[in-house]
mmCIF file of C-alpha atoms in Angstrom:
data_model
loop_
_atom_site.group_PDB
_atom_site.id
_atom_site.type_symbol
_atom_site.label_atom_id
_atom_site.label_comp_id
_atom_site.label_asym_id
_atom_site.label_seq_id
_atom_site.Cartn_x
_atom_site.Cartn_y
_atom_site.Cartn_z
ATOM 1 C CA MET S 1 43.454 36.073 -52.429
ATOM 2 C CA ALA S 2 45.876 34.920 -55.016
ATOM 3 C CA ILE S 3 49.335 33.926 -54.337
ATOM 4 C CA THR S 4 52.413 33.059 -56.785
ATOM 5 C CA ILE S 5 54.014 29.200 -57.650
ATOM 6 C CA ASP S 6 57.171 30.746 -56.054
ATOM 7 C CA GLU S 7 55.241 31.858 -52.946
ATOM 8 C CA THR S 8 53.147 28.315 -53.390
ATOM 9 C CA LEU S 9 56.359 26.051 -53.889
ATOM 10 C CA ASP S 10 57.594 28.071 -50.351
ATOM 11 C CA LEU S 11 54.573 26.482 -48.595
ATOM 12 C CA LEU S 12 55.102 23.452 -50.122
ATOM 13 C CA SER S 13 58.968 23.185 -49.880
ATOM 14 C CA PHE S 14 59.231 21.460 -46.068
ATOM 15 C CA ALA S 15 57.555 18.197 -47.926
ATOM 16 C CA GLY S 16 58.907 14.937 -49.455
ATOM 17 C CA ALA S 17 58.099 13.881 -52.490
ATOM 18 C CA GLU S 18 55.378 11.103 -50.959
ATOM 19 C CA LEU S 19 52.823 10.538 -48.360
ATOM 20 C CA VAL S 20 52.708 8.819 -45.239
ATOM 21 C CA ASN S 21 51.580 6.223 -47.268
ATOM 22 C CA GLY S 22 54.037 5.709 -50.273
ATOM 23 C CA ASN S 23 52.215 7.320 -52.554
ATOM 24 C CA ALA S 24 53.054 10.274 -54.695
ATOM 25 C CA ASN S 25 52.972 14.384 -53.290
ATOM 26 C CA HIS S 26 50.483 15.984 -55.705
ATOM 27 C CA GLY S 27 51.110 19.480 -53.752
ATOM 28 C CA PRO S 28 53.146 21.310 -56.898
ATOM 29 C CA MET S 29 51.872 19.426 -59.968
ATOM 30 C CA ALA S 30 48.236 20.367 -59.130
ATOM 31 C CA SER S 31 49.530 23.880 -58.158
ATOM 32 C CA GLU S 32 50.997 24.124 -61.126
ATOM 33 C CA ALA S 33 47.890 23.094 -62.940
ATOM 34 C CA LEU S 34 45.517 25.199 -61.502
ATOM 35 C CA PHE S 35 47.747 28.244 -62.332
ATOM 36 C CA ALA S 36 48.214 26.809 -65.561
ATOM 37 C CA LEU S 37 44.008 27.015 -65.754
ATOM 38 C CA GLY S 38 44.065 30.225 -64.387
ATOM 39 C CA ARG S 39 42.378 29.851 -61.118
ATOM 40 C CA GLU S 40 45.562 31.345 -59.431
ATOM 41 C CA ASP S 41 42.072 32.175 -56.642
ATOM 42 C CA ALA S 42 42.012 28.400 -55.562
ATOM 43 C CA VAL S 43 45.605 27.528 -55.486
ATOM 44 C CA LEU S 44 45.764 28.634 -51.541
ATOM 45 C CA PRO S 45 43.064 27.305 -50.193
ATOM 46 C CA TRP S 46 43.537 24.079 -51.791
ATOM 47 C CA VAL S 47 47.353 24.210 -50.423
ATOM 48 C CA ASP S 48 46.505 24.943 -46.502
ATOM 49 C CA GLU S 49 44.099 22.190 -47.166
ATOM 50 C CA TYR S 50 46.424 19.553 -49.388
ATOM 51 C CA ARG S 51 49.403 20.395 -46.672
ATOM 52 C CA LYS S 52 47.685 18.439 -43.996
ATOM 53 C CA ARG S 53 48.682 15.651 -45.962
ATOM 54 C CA LEU S 54 52.565 15.939 -46.652
ATOM 55 C CA MET S 55 55.630 14.971 -44.540
ATOM 56 C CA TYR S 56 59.066 16.946 -44.446
ATOM 57 C CA ARG S 57 61.186 15.767 -47.178
ATOM 58 C CA PRO S 58 64.372 13.589 -46.742
ATOM 59 C CA SER S 59 67.939 14.465 -45.826
ATOM 60 C CA PRO S 60 70.604 13.831 -48.218
ATOM 61 C CA SER S 61 72.804 11.373 -46.576
ATOM 62 C CA LEU S 62 75.990 10.269 -48.453
ATOM 63 C CA PRO S 63 76.394 12.508 -51.702
ATOM 64 C CA ILE S 64 75.806 10.523 -55.033
ATOM 65 C CA PRO S 65 78.852 10.209 -57.097
ATOM 66 C CA PRO S 66 78.129 11.925 -60.456
ATOM 67 C CA GLU S 67 80.417 9.740 -62.615
ATOM 68 C CA GLU S 68 78.376 6.505 -60.866
ATOM 69 C CA TRP S 69 75.361 7.629 -61.440
ATOM 70 C CA ARG S 70 73.842 4.933 -62.607
ATOM 71 C CA GLU S 71 74.841 2.353 -59.950
ATOM 72 C CA TYR S 72 72.075 4.165 -57.684
ATOM 73 C CA LEU S 73 69.346 4.514 -60.408
ATOM 74 C CA GLY S 74 66.215 3.312 -58.311
ATOM 75 C CA ALA S 75 67.816 3.866 -54.901
ATOM 76 C CA ARG S 76 64.887 5.191 -52.820
ATOM 77 C CA GLU S 77 66.654 5.485 -49.495
ATOM 78 C CA ARG S 78 69.332 7.934 -51.731
ATOM 79 C CA MET S 79 65.783 10.590 -52.078
ATOM 80 C CA GLY S 80 67.699 13.033 -50.323
ATOM 81 C CA ASP S 81 70.767 12.099 -52.089
ATOM 82 C CA TRP S 82 69.621 12.235 -55.610
ATOM 83 C CA ILE S 83 67.588 15.218 -55.222
ATOM 84 C CA GLU S 84 70.826 17.407 -53.871
ATOM 85 C CA LEU S 85 73.119 15.421 -57.070
ATOM 86 C CA PHE S 86 70.646 17.814 -59.140
ATOM 87 C CA GLU S 87 70.745 20.888 -57.124
ATOM 88 C CA ASN S 88 74.464 20.720 -57.741
ATOM 89 C CA GLU S 89 74.096 19.671 -61.138
ATOM 90 C CA LEU S 90 71.450 22.759 -61.699
ATOM 91 C CA SER S 91 73.512 25.337 -60.584
ATOM 92 C CA GLU S 92 76.327 24.565 -62.645
ATOM 93 C CA ALA S 93 74.242 24.030 -65.914
ATOM 94 C CA PRO S 94 71.262 25.816 -67.040
ATOM 95 C CA TRP S 95 68.139 24.183 -66.143
ATOM 96 C CA GLN S 96 67.631 22.965 -70.295
ATOM 97 C CA GLU S 97 70.707 21.465 -70.184
ATOM 98 C CA VAL S 98 70.514 19.454 -67.485
ATOM 99 C CA VAL S 99 66.780 18.563 -68.804
ATOM 100 C CA ARG S 100 68.112 17.588 -72.348
ATOM 101 C CA GLN S 101 71.112 15.478 -70.688
ATOM 102 C CA TRP S 102 68.577 13.700 -67.645
ATOM 103 C CA VAL S 103 65.390 12.595 -68.919
ATOM 104 C CA PRO S 104 66.910 10.638 -71.951
ATOM 105 C CA ARG S 105 68.744 8.916 -69.148
ATOM 106 C CA LEU S 106 65.557 8.367 -67.071
ATOM 107 C CA ALA S 107 62.765 7.714 -70.144
ATOM 108 C CA PRO S 108 62.980 4.200 -69.840
ATOM 109 C CA ALA S 109 61.256 4.460 -66.352
ATOM 110 C CA VAL S 110 58.166 6.591 -67.765
ATOM 111 C CA MET S 111 55.913 4.094 -65.924
ATOM 112 C CA ALA S 112 58.095 4.681 -62.147
ATOM 113 C CA ALA S 113 56.850 6.396 -59.070
ATOM 114 C CA ALA S 114 53.274 5.439 -61.236
ATOM 115 C CA THR S 115 54.922 7.791 -63.600
ATOM 116 C CA HIS S 116 54.335 10.851 -61.281
ATOM 117 C CA GLY S 117 58.490 11.120 -61.468
ATOM 118 C CA LEU S 118 57.686 12.150 -65.130
ATOM 119 C CA ILE S 119 55.234 14.701 -64.426
ATOM 120 C CA ARG S 120 56.259 16.102 -61.877
ATOM 121 C CA THR S 121 59.672 17.114 -63.978
ATOM 122 C CA ALA S 122 57.537 18.300 -66.561
ATOM 123 C CA HIS S 123 55.247 20.689 -64.103
ATOM 124 C CA ALA S 124 58.181 22.027 -63.446
ATOM 125 C CA VAL S 125 59.709 22.772 -66.731
ATOM 126 C CA ARG S 126 56.470 24.547 -67.705
ATOM 127 C CA SER S 127 57.117 26.711 -64.752
ATOM 128 C CA LEU S 128 60.450 26.929 -65.499
ATOM 129 C CA SER S 129 59.623 27.895 -69.025
ATOM 130 C CA SER S 130 57.594 31.021 -68.271
ATOM 131 C CA GLU S 131 60.491 32.210 -66.047
ATOM 132 C CA GLU S 132 63.529 31.305 -63.862
ATOM 133 C CA THR S 133 63.305 31.287 -59.859
ATOM 134 C CA PRO S 134 65.395 29.556 -57.482
ATOM 135 C CA GLN S 135 61.775 27.792 -56.150
ATOM 136 C CA ARG S 136 60.961 26.536 -59.561
ATOM 137 C CA ARG S 137 65.311 25.414 -60.237
ATOM 138 C CA HIS S 138 64.691 23.628 -56.818
ATOM 139 C CA GLU S 139 61.169 22.403 -57.868
ATOM 140 C CA LEU S 140 63.014 20.454 -61.221
ATOM 141 C CA ALA S 141 65.818 19.369 -59.292
ATOM 142 C CA ARG S 142 62.969 17.323 -56.934
ATOM 143 C CA GLY S 143 61.205 16.170 -59.487
ATOM 144 C CA LEU S 144 64.387 14.614 -61.373
ATOM 145 C CA GLY S 145 65.546 13.088 -57.990
ATOM 146 C CA TYR S 146 62.232 11.748 -57.312
ATOM 147 C CA TRP S 147 62.253 10.367 -60.909
ATOM 148 C CA ALA S 148 65.642 8.895 -60.216
ATOM 149 C CA ALA S 149 65.228 7.406 -57.089
ATOM 150 C CA ARG S 150 62.102 5.347 -57.760
ATOM 151 C CA TYR S 151 63.302 3.894 -61.597
ATOM 152 C CA TYR S 152 61.956 0.698 -62.717
ATOM 153 C CA THR S 153 61.473 -0.380 -65.947
ATOM 154 C CA LEU S 154 58.518 -2.304 -67.157
ATOM 155 C CA PRO S 155 59.623 -6.082 -69.398
ATOM 156 C CA GLY S 156 60.941 -4.735 -72.614
ATOM 157 C CA GLN S 157 62.942 -2.098 -74.315
ATOM 158 C CA PRO S 158 62.495 -0.261 -77.535
ATOM 159 C CA SER S 159 63.913 -2.405 -80.652
ATOM 160 C CA ALA S 160 65.137 -1.792 -84.086
ATOM 161 C CA ALA S 161 61.615 -3.613 -85.152
ATOM 162 C CA ASN S 162 58.681 -1.424 -85.530
ATOM 163 C CA ILE S 163 54.868 -2.820 -86.219
ATOM 164 C CA GLY S 164 53.476 0.918 -87.334
ATOM 165 C CA HIS S 165 50.503 0.220 -85.416
ATOM 166 C CA THR S 166 49.051 3.647 -84.710
ATOM 167 C CA PRO S 167 48.323 3.113 -80.864
ATOM 168 C CA LYS S 168 45.044 2.492 -80.787
ATOM 169 C CA THR S 169 45.659 -0.055 -83.518
ATOM 170 C CA ALA S 170 48.193 -1.749 -81.322
ATOM 171 C CA LEU S 171 45.916 -2.130 -77.869
ATOM 172 C CA SER S 172 44.194 -4.482 -79.375
ATOM 173 C CA HIS S 173 47.022 -6.263 -80.156
ATOM 174 C CA VAL S 174 47.852 -6.156 -75.844
ATOM 175 C CA ASP S 175 45.741 -8.953 -73.930
ATOM 176 C CA ARG S 176 44.165 -8.084 -71.000
ATOM 177 C CA LEU S 177 45.423 -9.967 -68.038
ATOM 178 C CA HIS S 178 42.016 -9.740 -65.162
ATOM 179 C CA GLY S 179 38.514 -10.007 -66.284
ATOM 180 C CA PRO S 180 35.360 -7.994 -64.392
ATOM 181 C CA ASP S 181 35.731 -8.931 -60.660
ATOM 182 C CA PHE S 182 39.828 -7.848 -60.272
ATOM 183 C CA ASP S 183 40.057 -5.726 -57.687
ATOM 184 C CA GLY S 184 42.860 -3.175 -59.018
ATOM 185 C CA SER S 185 42.781 -1.391 -55.667
ATOM 186 C CA GLY S 186 45.989 -0.495 -53.708
ATOM 187 C CA SER S 187 48.868 1.049 -54.595
ATOM 188 C CA ILE S 188 49.610 1.833 -58.422
ATOM 189 C CA THR S 189 53.502 1.140 -58.351
ATOM 190 C CA GLU S 190 53.060 -2.335 -56.246
ATOM 191 C CA GLN S 191 50.251 -3.086 -58.844
ATOM 192 C CA ILE S 192 52.350 -2.933 -61.671
ATOM 193 C CA LYS S 193 54.902 -4.998 -60.533
ATOM 194 C CA GLY S 194 52.844 -7.819 -61.743
ATOM 195 C CA MET S 195 53.650 -7.610 -65.220
ATOM 196 C CA GLU S 196 57.139 -9.646 -63.755
ATOM 197 C CA GLU S 197 55.410 -11.612 -64.318
ATOM 198 C CA HIS S 198 54.518 -12.004 -68.058
ATOM 199 C CA PRO S 199 57.280 -11.413 -70.257
ATOM 200 C CA GLU S 200 55.102 -11.683 -73.212
ATOM 201 C CA PHE S 201 54.492 -8.231 -72.680
ATOM 202 C CA ALA S 202 57.874 -6.919 -73.777
ATOM 203 C CA SER S 203 57.535 -7.398 -77.502
ATOM 204 C CA ALA S 204 54.289 -4.380 -76.225
ATOM 205 C CA ILE S 205 56.726 -1.270 -76.773
ATOM 206 C CA ASP S 206 57.523 -2.390 -80.575
ATOM 207 C CA LEU S 207 54.533 -2.462 -81.376
ATOM 208 C CA ALA S 208 53.482 1.785 -81.717
ATOM 209 C CA ASP S 209 55.128 3.719 -84.126
ATOM 210 C CA ALA S 210 56.713 6.908 -83.007
ATOM 211 C CA SER S 211 58.683 7.647 -86.399
ATOM 212 C CA GLY S 212 55.815 10.225 -87.437
ATOM 213 C CA ASP S 213 55.222 13.503 -85.878
ATOM 214 C CA LEU S 214 56.115 13.552 -82.248
ATOM 215 C CA SER S 215 53.273 15.884 -81.418
ATOM 216 C CA LEU S 216 50.522 13.793 -83.435
ATOM 217 C CA PHE S 217 51.870 10.718 -81.584
ATOM 218 C CA ILE S 218 51.267 12.134 -78.733
ATOM 219 C CA SER S 219 47.653 13.229 -79.127
ATOM 220 C CA SER S 220 46.871 9.930 -80.733
ATOM 221 C CA LEU S 221 48.054 8.440 -77.487
ATOM 222 C CA THR S 222 46.047 10.794 -75.115
ATOM 223 C CA GLU S 223 43.183 10.517 -77.790
ATOM 224 C CA THR S 224 43.132 6.731 -76.968
ATOM 225 C CA PHE S 225 43.579 6.474 -73.329
ATOM 226 C CA ALA S 226 40.996 9.296 -72.506
ATOM 227 C CA GLY S 227 38.782 6.754 -74.517
ATOM 228 C CA ILE S 228 39.634 4.144 -72.435
ATOM 229 C CA TYR S 229 39.516 6.117 -69.574
ATOM 230 C CA LEU S 230 35.587 6.581 -69.983
ATOM 231 C CA ALA S 231 34.734 3.152 -70.458
ATOM 232 C CA SER S 232 36.389 1.438 -67.313
ATOM 233 C CA PRO S 233 33.890 1.300 -65.150
ATOM 234 C CA LYS S 234 36.384 1.969 -62.092
ATOM 235 C CA ASN S 235 40.653 1.554 -61.647
ATOM 236 C CA LEU S 236 39.922 4.897 -62.792
ATOM 237 C CA VAL S 237 42.542 6.751 -60.793
ATOM 238 C CA ALA S 238 45.033 4.278 -62.796
ATOM 239 C CA PHE S 239 44.034 5.487 -65.990
ATOM 240 C CA VAL S 240 43.986 8.851 -65.673
ATOM 241 C CA HIS S 241 48.196 8.236 -65.773
ATOM 242 C CA THR S 242 47.665 6.724 -68.873
ATOM 243 C CA VAL S 243 46.562 10.987 -70.103
ATOM 244 C CA THR S 244 48.636 12.847 -67.620
ATOM 245 C CA ALA S 245 52.297 10.952 -68.075
ATOM 246 C CA PRO S 246 52.273 10.977 -72.035
ATOM 247 C CA SER S 247 51.176 14.892 -71.613
ATOM 248 C CA ALA S 248 53.362 15.396 -69.671
ATOM 249 C CA LEU S 249 55.945 14.546 -72.213
ATOM 250 C CA ARG S 250 54.825 16.963 -74.512
ATOM 251 C CA MET S 251 55.662 19.392 -72.410
ATOM 252 C CA LEU S 252 59.284 17.830 -72.011
ATOM 253 C CA ALA S 253 59.803 16.929 -75.759
ATOM 254 C CA PRO S 254 60.790 20.858 -77.260
ATOM 255 C CA TYR S 255 63.795 20.314 -75.028
ATOM 256 C CA LEU S 256 64.988 17.198 -75.588
ATOM 257 C CA GLU S 257 66.911 16.095 -79.239
ATOM 258 C CA GLU S 258 65.614 14.399 -81.438
ATOM 259 C CA ASP S 259 67.036 11.251 -81.400
ATOM 260 C CA ASP S 260 66.070 11.040 -77.711
ATOM 261 C CA SER S 261 62.112 12.532 -77.773
ATOM 262 C CA ARG S 262 61.150 9.321 -79.875
ATOM 263 C CA PRO S 263 62.503 6.040 -77.483
ATOM 264 C CA ALA S 264 60.965 8.447 -74.454
ATOM 265 C CA ALA S 265 57.590 8.311 -76.411
ATOM 266 C CA ARG S 266 57.998 5.026 -76.663
ATOM 267 C CA TYR S 267 58.412 4.401 -73.274
ATOM 268 C CA ALA S 268 55.275 6.727 -72.378
ATOM 269 C CA TRP S 269 52.698 4.207 -74.988
ATOM 270 C CA GLN S 270 54.787 1.285 -72.847
ATOM 271 C CA ALA S 271 53.748 2.731 -69.605
ATOM 272 C CA CYS S 272 50.249 3.208 -70.469
ATOM 273 C CA ALA S 273 49.539 -0.305 -71.665
ATOM 274 C CA ALA S 274 51.196 -1.457 -69.013
ATOM 275 C CA VAL S 275 48.285 -0.131 -67.344
ATOM 276 C CA TYR S 276 46.017 -1.377 -69.785
ATOM 277 C CA SER S 277 46.739 -4.732 -69.497
ATOM 278 C CA TRP S 278 47.201 -4.803 -65.719
ATOM 279 C CA TYR S 279 44.307 -2.736 -64.790
ATOM 280 C CA SER S 280 41.441 -2.605 -67.520
ATOM 281 C CA THR S 281 37.826 -5.011 -67.232
ATOM 282 C CA VAL S 282 36.340 -3.938 -70.351
ATOM 283 C CA PRO S 283 37.990 -4.038 -74.083
ATOM 284 C CA ALA S 284 38.826 -0.579 -75.737
ATOM 285 C CA GLN S 285 35.618 0.522 -77.347
ATOM 286 C CA ASP S 286 34.857 3.235 -80.221
ATOM 287 C CA ASN S 287 34.719 6.331 -79.137
ATOM 288 C CA SER S 288 34.040 8.065 -82.643
ATOM 289 C CA GLY S 289 30.409 8.900 -81.748
ATOM 290 C CA LEU S 290 30.718 10.529 -78.826
ATOM 291 C CA ALA S 291 29.402 14.107 -77.859
ATOM 292 C CA LYS S 292 30.227 16.764 -76.638
ATOM 293 C CA PRO S 293 29.103 17.822 -72.900
ATOM 294 C CA ILE S 294 26.942 21.127 -72.527
ATOM 295 C CA GLU S 295 29.798 22.728 -70.099
ATOM 296 C CA ASP S 296 32.025 25.011 -71.680
ATOM 297 C CA LYS S 297 36.028 25.301 -70.924
ATOM 298 C CA GLU S 298 35.148 27.280 -67.614
ATOM 299 C CA GLU S 299 32.447 25.450 -66.298
ATOM 300 C CA LEU S 300 34.494 21.877 -66.657
ATOM 301 C CA ILE S 301 37.669 23.807 -64.925
ATOM 302 C CA ASP S 302 35.344 25.182 -62.336
ATOM 303 C CA ARG S 303 33.910 21.180 -61.645
ATOM 304 C CA ALA S 304 37.402 20.177 -61.715
ATOM 305 C CA VAL S 305 38.343 22.751 -58.636
ATOM 306 C CA ALA S 306 34.813 22.047 -56.610
ATOM 307 C CA ALA S 307 35.765 18.301 -56.833
ATOM 308 C CA GLY S 308 38.880 18.872 -55.096
ATOM 309 C CA GLY S 309 41.371 16.411 -56.014
ATOM 310 C CA ALA S 310 44.612 16.319 -57.250
ATOM 311 C CA HIS S 311 43.827 14.110 -59.647
ATOM 312 C CA SER S 312 40.666 15.744 -61.325
ATOM 313 C CA ILE S 313 42.939 18.842 -61.489
ATOM 314 C CA LYS S 314 45.779 17.822 -62.964
ATOM 315 C CA PHE S 315 43.594 15.287 -65.612
ATOM 316 C CA THR S 316 40.888 18.304 -66.560
ATOM 317 C CA GLU S 317 44.233 20.705 -67.139
ATOM 318 C CA ALA S 318 46.064 17.860 -68.828
ATOM 319 C CA CYS S 319 42.358 16.817 -71.370
ATOM 320 C CA LEU S 320 41.723 20.732 -71.948
ATOM 321 C CA ARG S 321 45.518 21.475 -72.700
ATOM 322 C CA GLU S 322 45.712 18.540 -75.093
ATOM 323 C CA TYR S 323 41.456 18.840 -76.521
ATOM 324 C CA ALA S 324 43.083 22.585 -77.796
ATOM 325 C CA LEU S 325 45.409 20.007 -80.171
ATOM 326 C CA ASN S 326 43.743 17.578 -81.326
ATOM 327 C CA PRO S 327 39.608 19.099 -80.753
ATOM 328 C CA ASN S 328 38.944 15.837 -80.040
ATOM 329 C CA PRO S 329 35.317 15.274 -77.187
ATOM 330 C CA VAL S 330 37.100 12.563 -75.628
ATOM 331 C CA TYR S 331 38.629 14.924 -73.779
ATOM 332 C CA LEU S 332 36.031 17.020 -72.475
ATOM 333 C CA ALA S 333 33.895 14.140 -71.507
ATOM 334 C CA ALA S 334 36.774 12.549 -70.053
ATOM 335 C CA ALA S 335 37.198 15.677 -67.918
ATOM 336 C CA ARG S 336 33.790 16.718 -67.139
ATOM 337 C CA ASP S 337 33.327 12.260 -65.610
ATOM 338 C CA ALA S 338 36.664 13.572 -63.309
ATOM 339 C CA ALA S 339 35.260 15.354 -61.217
ATOM 340 C CA GLU S 340 32.335 13.288 -60.499
ATOM 341 C CA ARG S 341 33.996 9.619 -60.219
ATOM 342 C CA VAL S 342 37.597 10.497 -59.218
ATOM 343 C CA GLY S 343 36.385 13.257 -57.192
ATOM 344 C CA PRO S 344 38.327 14.216 -54.584
ATOM 345 C CA VAL S 345 41.668 11.329 -54.772
#
């Protein structure tokens, strides 16, 4: 039975932003991706099964004073209060204005909650861009609130220096910290905090040049990391986010000021580089001769739906969207692979 996005959000509205184990609640994101893939028929069965993993959302406790917002960034225990703050903001101003004001404030924390604050916000924005409804405004409040409550920054801030590399070339200047035997299992959020012990990584944010055409930069970033994903023998879920996160920024970029989108792109590069540095057990490889999979778009979508995993669904949707703008077979190969190697996660 087909279902609408608003009905889906109603079904998921009881839940918090995280599962019992602390991982992100992918319900609203994966559902919206299924709608974007044209698979409305698959949404209700998927949501009915996924709801079993969810826990109730936190209630607000004490209001966060809007003028003191900086003091509460990263206050995980105040997630309910952050969501309430954004509910209030969205009741008083157009959602586009709230996005334009708050995404630049939160952008230094692209890595927050393993990039899921950014990604959930972007899926909510795409849904709102087609139609504004109360459910979709509430979902945007939850995405922004999650991002703010889990605010976390990596070592390094953008400087006036710009080394001028493409993401692919810049990656050759980023050290891999672990060898082939490294086991990166466990929470990405907790694992990536290990980068704090490597202050030399701080300079990585200046390696990639995001000063030109923003769309081309995001294409270069996602193409590079789709190849990294394919080359990786393990830690695949971590590498999924190196495509879905910058692709999420693409969905937000039309609502940002030009001067705000460039730093956000550099923080997206920084997050991807950190995942590579911490998780990659093999060097980047040249995927220029990669063959296009025999499956067409619909078959790749069917494979993702059959696999059933939130990561497989979101990754496939992002890869197909990026491929439409930058027709490199690496995206299709990565989407095909995810249905098998990422599977039902």
